[in-house]
Short mmCIF file of C-alpha atoms in Angstrom, two decimals:
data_model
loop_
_atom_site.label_atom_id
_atom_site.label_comp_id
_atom_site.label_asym_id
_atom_site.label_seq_id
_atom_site.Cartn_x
_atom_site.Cartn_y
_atom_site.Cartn_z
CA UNK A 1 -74.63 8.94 -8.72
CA UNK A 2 -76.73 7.37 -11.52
CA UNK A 3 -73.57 8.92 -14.11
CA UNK A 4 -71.01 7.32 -11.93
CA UNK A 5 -72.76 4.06 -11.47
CA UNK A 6 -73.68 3.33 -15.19
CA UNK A 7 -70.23 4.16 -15.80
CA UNK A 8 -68.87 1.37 -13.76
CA UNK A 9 -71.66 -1.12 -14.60
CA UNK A 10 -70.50 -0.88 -18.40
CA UNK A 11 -66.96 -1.45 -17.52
CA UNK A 12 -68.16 -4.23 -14.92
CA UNK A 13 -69.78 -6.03 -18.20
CA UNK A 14 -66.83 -5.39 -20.35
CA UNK A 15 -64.63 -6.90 -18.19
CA UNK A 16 -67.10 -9.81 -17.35
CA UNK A 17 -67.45 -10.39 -21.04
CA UNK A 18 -63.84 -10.68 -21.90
CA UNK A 19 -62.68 -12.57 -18.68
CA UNK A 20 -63.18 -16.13 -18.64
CA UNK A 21 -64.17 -16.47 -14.68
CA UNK A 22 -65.70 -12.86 -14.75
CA UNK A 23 -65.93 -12.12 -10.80
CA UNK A 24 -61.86 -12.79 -10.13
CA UNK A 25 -61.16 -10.43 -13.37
CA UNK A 26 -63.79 -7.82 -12.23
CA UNK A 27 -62.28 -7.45 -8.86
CA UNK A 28 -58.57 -7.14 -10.30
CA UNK A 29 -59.62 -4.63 -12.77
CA UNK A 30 -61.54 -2.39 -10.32
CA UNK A 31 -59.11 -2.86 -7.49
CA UNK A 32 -56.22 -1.35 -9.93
CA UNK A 33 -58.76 1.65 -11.18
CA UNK A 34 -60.35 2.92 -7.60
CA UNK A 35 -57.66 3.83 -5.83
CA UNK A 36 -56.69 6.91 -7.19
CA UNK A 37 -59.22 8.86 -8.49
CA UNK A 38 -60.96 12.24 -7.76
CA UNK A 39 -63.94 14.11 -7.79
CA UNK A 40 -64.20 18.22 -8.61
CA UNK A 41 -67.30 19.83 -7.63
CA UNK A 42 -68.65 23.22 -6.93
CA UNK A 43 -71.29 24.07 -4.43
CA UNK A 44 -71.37 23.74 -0.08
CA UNK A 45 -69.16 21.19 2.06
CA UNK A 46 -71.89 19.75 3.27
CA UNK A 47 -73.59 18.53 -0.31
CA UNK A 48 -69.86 16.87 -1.20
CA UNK A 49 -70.22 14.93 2.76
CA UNK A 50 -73.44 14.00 1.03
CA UNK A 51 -71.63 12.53 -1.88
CA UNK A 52 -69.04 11.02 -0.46
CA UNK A 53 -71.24 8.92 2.05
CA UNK A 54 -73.49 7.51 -0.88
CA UNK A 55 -69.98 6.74 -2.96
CA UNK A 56 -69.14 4.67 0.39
CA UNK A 57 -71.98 3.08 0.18
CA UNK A 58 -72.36 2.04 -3.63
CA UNK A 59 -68.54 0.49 -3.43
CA UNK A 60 -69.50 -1.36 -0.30
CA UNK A 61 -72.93 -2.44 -1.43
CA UNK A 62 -72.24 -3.00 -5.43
CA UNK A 63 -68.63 -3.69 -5.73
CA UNK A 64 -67.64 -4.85 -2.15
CA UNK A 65 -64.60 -2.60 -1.82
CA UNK A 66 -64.33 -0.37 1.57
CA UNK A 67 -63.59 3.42 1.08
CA UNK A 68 -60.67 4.60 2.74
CA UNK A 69 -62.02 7.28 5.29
CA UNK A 70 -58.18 8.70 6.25
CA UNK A 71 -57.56 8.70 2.54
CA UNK A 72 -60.58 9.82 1.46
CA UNK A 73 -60.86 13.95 2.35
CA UNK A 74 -62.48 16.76 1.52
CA UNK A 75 -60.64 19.24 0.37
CA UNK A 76 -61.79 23.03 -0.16
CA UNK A 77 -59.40 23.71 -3.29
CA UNK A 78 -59.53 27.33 -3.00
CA UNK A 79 -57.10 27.63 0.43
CA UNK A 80 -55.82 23.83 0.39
CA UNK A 81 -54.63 21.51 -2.08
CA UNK A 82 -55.42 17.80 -3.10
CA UNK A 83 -52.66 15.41 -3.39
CA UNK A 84 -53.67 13.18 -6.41
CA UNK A 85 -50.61 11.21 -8.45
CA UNK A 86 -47.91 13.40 -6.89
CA UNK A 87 -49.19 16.06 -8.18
CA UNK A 88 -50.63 19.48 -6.38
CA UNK A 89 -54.49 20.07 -7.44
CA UNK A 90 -55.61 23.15 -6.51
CA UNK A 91 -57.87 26.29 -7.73
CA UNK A 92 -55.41 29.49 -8.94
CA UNK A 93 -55.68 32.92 -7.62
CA UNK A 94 -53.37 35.85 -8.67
CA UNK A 95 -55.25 39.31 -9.08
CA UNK A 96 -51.87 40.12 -11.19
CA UNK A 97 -52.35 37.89 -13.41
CA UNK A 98 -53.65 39.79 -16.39
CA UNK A 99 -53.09 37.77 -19.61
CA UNK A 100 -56.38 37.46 -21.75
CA UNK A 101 -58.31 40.07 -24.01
CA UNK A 102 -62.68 39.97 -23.71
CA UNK A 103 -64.16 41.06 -26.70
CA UNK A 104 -64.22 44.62 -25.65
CA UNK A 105 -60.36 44.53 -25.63
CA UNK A 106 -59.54 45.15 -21.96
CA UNK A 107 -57.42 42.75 -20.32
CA UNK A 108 -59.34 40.34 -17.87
CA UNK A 109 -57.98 37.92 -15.11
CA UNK A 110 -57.29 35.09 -16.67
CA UNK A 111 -56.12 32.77 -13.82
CA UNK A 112 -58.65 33.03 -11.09
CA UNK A 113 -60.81 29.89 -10.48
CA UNK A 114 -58.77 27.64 -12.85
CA UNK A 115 -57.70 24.45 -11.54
CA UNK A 116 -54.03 23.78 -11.58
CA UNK A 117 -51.61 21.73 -10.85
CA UNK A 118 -48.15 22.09 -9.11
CA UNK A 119 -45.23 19.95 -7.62
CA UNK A 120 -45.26 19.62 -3.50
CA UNK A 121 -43.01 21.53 -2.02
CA UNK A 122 -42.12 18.02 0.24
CA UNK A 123 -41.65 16.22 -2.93
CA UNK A 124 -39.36 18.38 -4.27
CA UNK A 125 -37.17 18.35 -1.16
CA UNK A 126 -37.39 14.59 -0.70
CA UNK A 127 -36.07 14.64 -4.23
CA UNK A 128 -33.12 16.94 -3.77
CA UNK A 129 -32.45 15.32 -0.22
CA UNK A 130 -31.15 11.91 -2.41
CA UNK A 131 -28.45 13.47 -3.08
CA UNK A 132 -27.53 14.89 -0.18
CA UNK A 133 -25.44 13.62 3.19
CA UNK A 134 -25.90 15.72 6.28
CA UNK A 135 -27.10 18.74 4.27
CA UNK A 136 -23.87 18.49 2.17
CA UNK A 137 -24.08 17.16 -1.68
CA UNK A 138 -22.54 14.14 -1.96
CA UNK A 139 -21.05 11.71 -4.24
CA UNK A 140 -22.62 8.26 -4.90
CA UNK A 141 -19.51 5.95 -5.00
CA UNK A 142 -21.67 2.66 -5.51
CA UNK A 143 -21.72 4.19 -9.40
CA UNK A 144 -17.37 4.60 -8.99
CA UNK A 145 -17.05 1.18 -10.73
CA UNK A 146 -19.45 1.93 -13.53
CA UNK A 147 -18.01 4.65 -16.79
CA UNK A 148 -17.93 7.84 -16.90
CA UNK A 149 -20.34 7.36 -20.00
CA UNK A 150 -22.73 5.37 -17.93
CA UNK A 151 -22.69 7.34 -15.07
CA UNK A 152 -23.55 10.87 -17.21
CA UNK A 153 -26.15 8.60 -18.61
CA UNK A 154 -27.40 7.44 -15.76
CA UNK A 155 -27.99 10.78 -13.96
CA UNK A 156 -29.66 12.26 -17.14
CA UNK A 157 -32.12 9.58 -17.49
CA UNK A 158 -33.20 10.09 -13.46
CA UNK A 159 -33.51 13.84 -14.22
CA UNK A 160 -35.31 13.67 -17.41
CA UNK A 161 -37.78 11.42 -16.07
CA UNK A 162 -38.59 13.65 -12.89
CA UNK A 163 -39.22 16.72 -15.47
CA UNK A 164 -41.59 14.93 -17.64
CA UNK A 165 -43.47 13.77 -15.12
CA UNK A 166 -44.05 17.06 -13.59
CA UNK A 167 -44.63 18.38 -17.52
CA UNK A 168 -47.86 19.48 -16.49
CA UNK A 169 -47.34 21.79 -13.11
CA UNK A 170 -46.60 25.66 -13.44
CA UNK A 171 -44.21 25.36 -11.14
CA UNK A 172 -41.64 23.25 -13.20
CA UNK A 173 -39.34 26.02 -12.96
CA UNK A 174 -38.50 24.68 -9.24
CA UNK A 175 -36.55 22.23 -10.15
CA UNK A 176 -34.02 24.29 -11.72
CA UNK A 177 -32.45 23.73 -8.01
CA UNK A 178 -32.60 19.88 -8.39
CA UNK A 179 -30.45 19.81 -11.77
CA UNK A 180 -27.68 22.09 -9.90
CA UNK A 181 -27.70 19.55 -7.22
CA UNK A 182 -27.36 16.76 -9.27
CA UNK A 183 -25.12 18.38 -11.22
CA UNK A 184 -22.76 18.95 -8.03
CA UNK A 185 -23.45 15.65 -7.42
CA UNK A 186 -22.45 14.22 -10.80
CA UNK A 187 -19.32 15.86 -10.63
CA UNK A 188 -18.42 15.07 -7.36
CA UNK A 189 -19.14 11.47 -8.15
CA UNK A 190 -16.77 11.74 -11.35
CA UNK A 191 -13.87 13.49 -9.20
CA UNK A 192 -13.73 11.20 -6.98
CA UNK A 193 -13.88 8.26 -9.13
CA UNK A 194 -10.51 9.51 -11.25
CA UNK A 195 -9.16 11.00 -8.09
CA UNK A 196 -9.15 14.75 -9.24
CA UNK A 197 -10.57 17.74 -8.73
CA UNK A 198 -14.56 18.70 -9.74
CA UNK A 199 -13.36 21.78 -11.60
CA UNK A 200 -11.13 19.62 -13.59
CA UNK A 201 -13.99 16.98 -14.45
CA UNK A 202 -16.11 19.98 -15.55
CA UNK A 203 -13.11 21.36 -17.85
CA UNK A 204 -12.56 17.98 -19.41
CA UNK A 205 -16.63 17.57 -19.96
CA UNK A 206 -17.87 21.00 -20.90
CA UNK A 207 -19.73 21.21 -23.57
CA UNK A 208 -22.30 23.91 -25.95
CA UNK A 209 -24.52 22.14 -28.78
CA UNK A 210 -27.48 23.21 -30.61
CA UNK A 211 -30.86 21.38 -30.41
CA UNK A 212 -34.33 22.72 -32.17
CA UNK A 213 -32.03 26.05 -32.54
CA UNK A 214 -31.80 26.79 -29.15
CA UNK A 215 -27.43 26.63 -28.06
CA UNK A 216 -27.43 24.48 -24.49
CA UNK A 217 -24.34 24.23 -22.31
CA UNK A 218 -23.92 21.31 -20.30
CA UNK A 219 -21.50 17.96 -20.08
CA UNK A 220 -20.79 15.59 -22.30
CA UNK A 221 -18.83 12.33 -22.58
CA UNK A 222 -18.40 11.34 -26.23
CA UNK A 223 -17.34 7.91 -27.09
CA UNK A 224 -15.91 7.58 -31.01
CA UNK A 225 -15.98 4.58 -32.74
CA UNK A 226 -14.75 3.67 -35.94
CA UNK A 227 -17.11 3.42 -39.18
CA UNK A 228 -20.04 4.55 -36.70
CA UNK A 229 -21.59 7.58 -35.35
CA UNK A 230 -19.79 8.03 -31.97
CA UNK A 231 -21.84 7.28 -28.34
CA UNK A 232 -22.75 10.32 -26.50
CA UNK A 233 -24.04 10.96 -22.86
CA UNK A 234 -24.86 13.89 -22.30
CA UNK A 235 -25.91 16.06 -18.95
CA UNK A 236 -28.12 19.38 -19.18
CA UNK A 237 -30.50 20.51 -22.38
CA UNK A 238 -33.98 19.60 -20.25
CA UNK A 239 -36.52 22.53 -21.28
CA UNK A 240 -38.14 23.56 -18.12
CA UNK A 241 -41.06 25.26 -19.74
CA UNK A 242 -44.42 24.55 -18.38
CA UNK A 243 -46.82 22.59 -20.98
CA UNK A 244 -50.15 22.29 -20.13
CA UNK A 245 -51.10 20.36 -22.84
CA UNK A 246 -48.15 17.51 -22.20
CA UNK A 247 -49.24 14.37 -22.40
CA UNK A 248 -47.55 11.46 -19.85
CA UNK A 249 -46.86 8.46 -21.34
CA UNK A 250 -46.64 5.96 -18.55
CA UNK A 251 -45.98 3.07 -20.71
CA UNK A 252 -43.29 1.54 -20.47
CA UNK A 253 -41.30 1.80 -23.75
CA UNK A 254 -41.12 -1.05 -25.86
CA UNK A 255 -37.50 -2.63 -26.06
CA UNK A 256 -36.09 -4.97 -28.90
CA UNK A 257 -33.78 -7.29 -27.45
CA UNK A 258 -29.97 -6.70 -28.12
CA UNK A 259 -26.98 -8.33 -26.86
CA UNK A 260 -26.72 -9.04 -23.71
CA UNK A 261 -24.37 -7.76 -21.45
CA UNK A 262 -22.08 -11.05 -21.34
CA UNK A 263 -21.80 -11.01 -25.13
CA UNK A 264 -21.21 -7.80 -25.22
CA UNK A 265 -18.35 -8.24 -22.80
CA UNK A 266 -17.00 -11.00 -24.77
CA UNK A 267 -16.89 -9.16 -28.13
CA UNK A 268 -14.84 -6.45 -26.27
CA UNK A 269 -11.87 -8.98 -26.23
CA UNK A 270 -10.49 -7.18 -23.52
CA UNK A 271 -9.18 -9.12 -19.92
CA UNK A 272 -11.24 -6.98 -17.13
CA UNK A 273 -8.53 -7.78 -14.86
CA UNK A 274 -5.11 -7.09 -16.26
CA UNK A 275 -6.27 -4.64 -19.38
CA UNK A 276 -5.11 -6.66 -21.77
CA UNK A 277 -5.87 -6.33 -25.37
CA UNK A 278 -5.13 -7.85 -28.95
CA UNK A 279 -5.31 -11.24 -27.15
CA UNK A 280 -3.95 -14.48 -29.40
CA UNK A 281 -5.23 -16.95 -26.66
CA UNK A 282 -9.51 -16.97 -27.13
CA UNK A 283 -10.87 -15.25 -23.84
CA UNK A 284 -12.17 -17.04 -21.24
CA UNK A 285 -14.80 -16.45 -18.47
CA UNK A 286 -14.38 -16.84 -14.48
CA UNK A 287 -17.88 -18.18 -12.92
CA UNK A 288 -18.44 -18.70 -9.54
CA UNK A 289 -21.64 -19.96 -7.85
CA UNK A 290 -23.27 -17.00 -6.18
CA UNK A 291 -22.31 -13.71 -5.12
CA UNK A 292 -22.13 -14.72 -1.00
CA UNK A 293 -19.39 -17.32 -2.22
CA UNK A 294 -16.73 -13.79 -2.42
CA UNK A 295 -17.69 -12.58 0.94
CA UNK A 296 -15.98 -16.58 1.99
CA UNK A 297 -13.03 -16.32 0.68
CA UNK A 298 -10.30 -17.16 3.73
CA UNK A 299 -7.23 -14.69 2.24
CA UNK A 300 -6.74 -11.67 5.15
CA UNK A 301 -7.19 -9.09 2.24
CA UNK A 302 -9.19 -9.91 -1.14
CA UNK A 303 -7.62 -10.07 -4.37
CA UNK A 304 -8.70 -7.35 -7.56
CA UNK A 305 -10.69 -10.24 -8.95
CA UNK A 306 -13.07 -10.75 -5.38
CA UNK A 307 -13.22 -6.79 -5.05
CA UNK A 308 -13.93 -6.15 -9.00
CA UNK A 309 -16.59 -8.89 -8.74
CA UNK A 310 -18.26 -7.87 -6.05
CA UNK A 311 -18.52 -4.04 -6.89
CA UNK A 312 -20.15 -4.97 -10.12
CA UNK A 313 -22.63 -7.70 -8.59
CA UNK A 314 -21.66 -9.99 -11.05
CA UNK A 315 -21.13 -13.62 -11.18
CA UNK A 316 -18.48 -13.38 -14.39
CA UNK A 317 -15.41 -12.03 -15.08
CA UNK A 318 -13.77 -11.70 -18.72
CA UNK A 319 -10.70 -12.83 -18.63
CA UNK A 320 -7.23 -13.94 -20.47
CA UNK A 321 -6.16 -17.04 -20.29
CA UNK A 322 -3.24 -16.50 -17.88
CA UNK A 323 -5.20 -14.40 -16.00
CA UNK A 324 -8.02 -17.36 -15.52
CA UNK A 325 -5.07 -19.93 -14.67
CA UNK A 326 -3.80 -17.69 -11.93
CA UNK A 327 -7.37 -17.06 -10.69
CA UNK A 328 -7.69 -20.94 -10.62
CA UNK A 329 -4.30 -22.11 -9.07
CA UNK A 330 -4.30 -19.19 -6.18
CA UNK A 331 -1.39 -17.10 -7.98
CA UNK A 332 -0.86 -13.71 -7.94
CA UNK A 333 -2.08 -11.81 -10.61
CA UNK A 334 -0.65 -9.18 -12.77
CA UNK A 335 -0.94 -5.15 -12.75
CA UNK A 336 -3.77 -3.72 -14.27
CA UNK A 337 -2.22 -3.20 -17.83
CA UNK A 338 -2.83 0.53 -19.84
CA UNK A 339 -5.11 0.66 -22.50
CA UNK A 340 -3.61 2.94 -24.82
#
C-alpha cells in the first residue's frame, strides 16, 4: 500500500504542478487512469480481500473516487481468467509444452505459471457476427455506392486493426476464421454491387505478391495513373504470428492535411451525374441546405440526383453545366454517360 500510494501522490503533485487550478486537473487525470488497471499477486484469497478493501478505502478517503465492487473481482488466474482491455489474462498450463533447455540440457516446461494473454472467445464471435445476417454472411450494401478501391480498402483497414490489437495473445491464430468471413463478405459486397457473380469478382481481383520474401495471395484492386506510381488496395498479407514482444501504439497517427474531398472532386472534372468528361463548360456544384431537405422532395419517385445524394450523405454534387440547369429548372436529366 505504501508503493501504491507514493506512486499516486507523485503523480497527484505532477499534475498539481503543471495544472493551473490543480484539484479540477487532478480529478480528470486520475479519473482517465483508474479505471482500468490490475493487480497480480501470489499468495491466499483471503490476503488479496485484504487488499482490495484497503485500495477501497485509500481511493475513497485520499482521492474521493468509489471502487466499483461488480467491477472490481477477484479472480484466481489459474482456472479463470481476468478481462482487462479486451484482452484474456490468465496463468498457462500445458504439461506438453516442452520448449526450453536448463543447464543440464534436458528439456523443462516452459509454459506453466506464465501469465498470458488471449482473445475471448465472445469477442471473437461478436466480431465475426458483424458480418453476418441470420447466421448467413452477408453483404454490406450501405458501402455499394462507394469504389471498389475504397471498399477493398476499407475492409483491410478494419481487419488489420483487429490483428494488431490482439498482437500480443497466443491465440491470434483464431482469427484466421474472421478474415475468411470477411473475405466472403467482401466479395459478396463487390458482386452485388456490379451485379455478378462472387467467383467472378474473385477472378477479376486475384492476386500473388511478395512482401519481406514471403509470396501472399489475396485481392487486389490496382488503380494506374499516369506519371505516378499506381493506387493499390489490397485484401489479405496480415501475418498472424503471435509476438509477444509487440508493442500497441494507441495513438492516433498523425495526419498532414491534404485536399479535401470537394477539391478533390472538382479536380476530377468529371459530372457525377451523367459521366461526362473533357468538359469545355467549367464544372459547377449542386448545394442544397441539409440532407432532410431530399427526403421532401414532392415527385412520386426520386430522381438519380436525390438518390445519388442521399446514398453518399452529401450535401454536393459535381456537376456539368447542363446537368446543373436541368437539376435547377425540374428537367429530366440525361443517361449516365460511359467512361471509357
Amino acid at each position: 500500500m505504501k508503493t501504491l500510494e507514493s506512486h499516486v501522490l507523485r503523480k497527484r503533485a505532477c499534475v498539481v504542478r503543471r495544472g493551473a487550478g490543480g484539484k479540477g486537473l487532478l480529478t480528470q487525470y486520475l479519473a482517465c487512469g483508474l479505471p482500468d488497471w490490475l493487480i497480480g499477486f501470489i499468495g491466499p484469497k483471503a490476503e488479496m480481500q485484504e487488499i482490495k478493501l484497503q485500495l477501497e478505502i485509500f481511493l475513497r478517503e485520499e482521492l474521493h473516487l468509489e471502487l466499483s465492487k461488480t467491477k472490481t473481482l477477484i479472480t484466481h488466474a489459474r482456472s479463470q481468467a481476468a478481462r482487462f482491455l479486451g484482452y484474456d489474462v490468465t496463468t498457462l498450463q500445458k504439461n506438453a509444452k516442452r520448449t526450453k533447455n536448463d543447464a543440464r540440457g534436458t528439456r523443462c516446461r516452459s509454459v506453466n505459471g506464465r501469465i498470458g494473454l488471449r482473445i475471448p472467445a465472445e469477442v471473437l464471435k461478436d466480431k465475426c457476427d458483424r458480418y453476418k445476417k441470420n447466421q448467413k454472411i452477408r453483404q454490406r450494401p450501405e458501402l455499394e455506392n462507394d469504389s471498389d478501391f475504397t471498399i477493398m480498402a476499407l475492409y483491410q483497414l478494419e481487419y488489420r486493426g483487429i490483428v494488431e490489437y490482439y498482437r500480443l495473445a497466443y491465440n491470434l491464430h483464431q482469427l484466421d476464421l474472421l478474415r475468411w468471413i470477411m473475405e466472403v463478405s467482401l466479395t459478396k459486397t463487390l458482386a452485388h454491387k456490379h451485379k455478378t457473380s462472387v467467383q467472378k469478382m474473385c477472378d477479376k481481383y486475384k492476386a500473388e505478391w511478395e512482401e519481406n520474401g514471403t509470396t501472399h495471395r489475396g485481392l487486389r484492386v490496382v488503380i494506374p495513373r499516369e506519371g505516378k506510381n499506381p493506387l493499390m488496395a489490397t485484401w489479405g498479407g496480415i501475418s498472424l504470428r503471435w509476438d509477444v514482444k509487440a508493442t500497441l501504439n494507441d495513438q492516433p497517427p498523425h495526419q498532414t492535411m491534404g485536399r479535401a474531398e470537394l477539391e478533390k472532386r472538382l479536380l476530377a472534372q468529371i459530372c457525377e451525374q451523367c459521366g461526362a468528361t473533357n468538359l469545355t463548360a467549367p464544372i459547377e456544384v449542386h448545394h442544397i441546405r441539409a440532407l432532410k431537405d431530399l427526403e421532401k422532395y414532392p415527385g412520386r419517385e426520386k430522381p438519380r440526383w436525390v438518390q445519388l445524394m442521399a446514398a453518399r450523405r452529401r450535401k454536393t454534387l459535381v456537376l456539368c453545366r447542363s446537368c446543373h440547369q436541368d437539376i435547377q429548372y425540374g428537367r429530366p436529366l440525361r443517361r449516365q454517360q460511359s467512361r471509357s
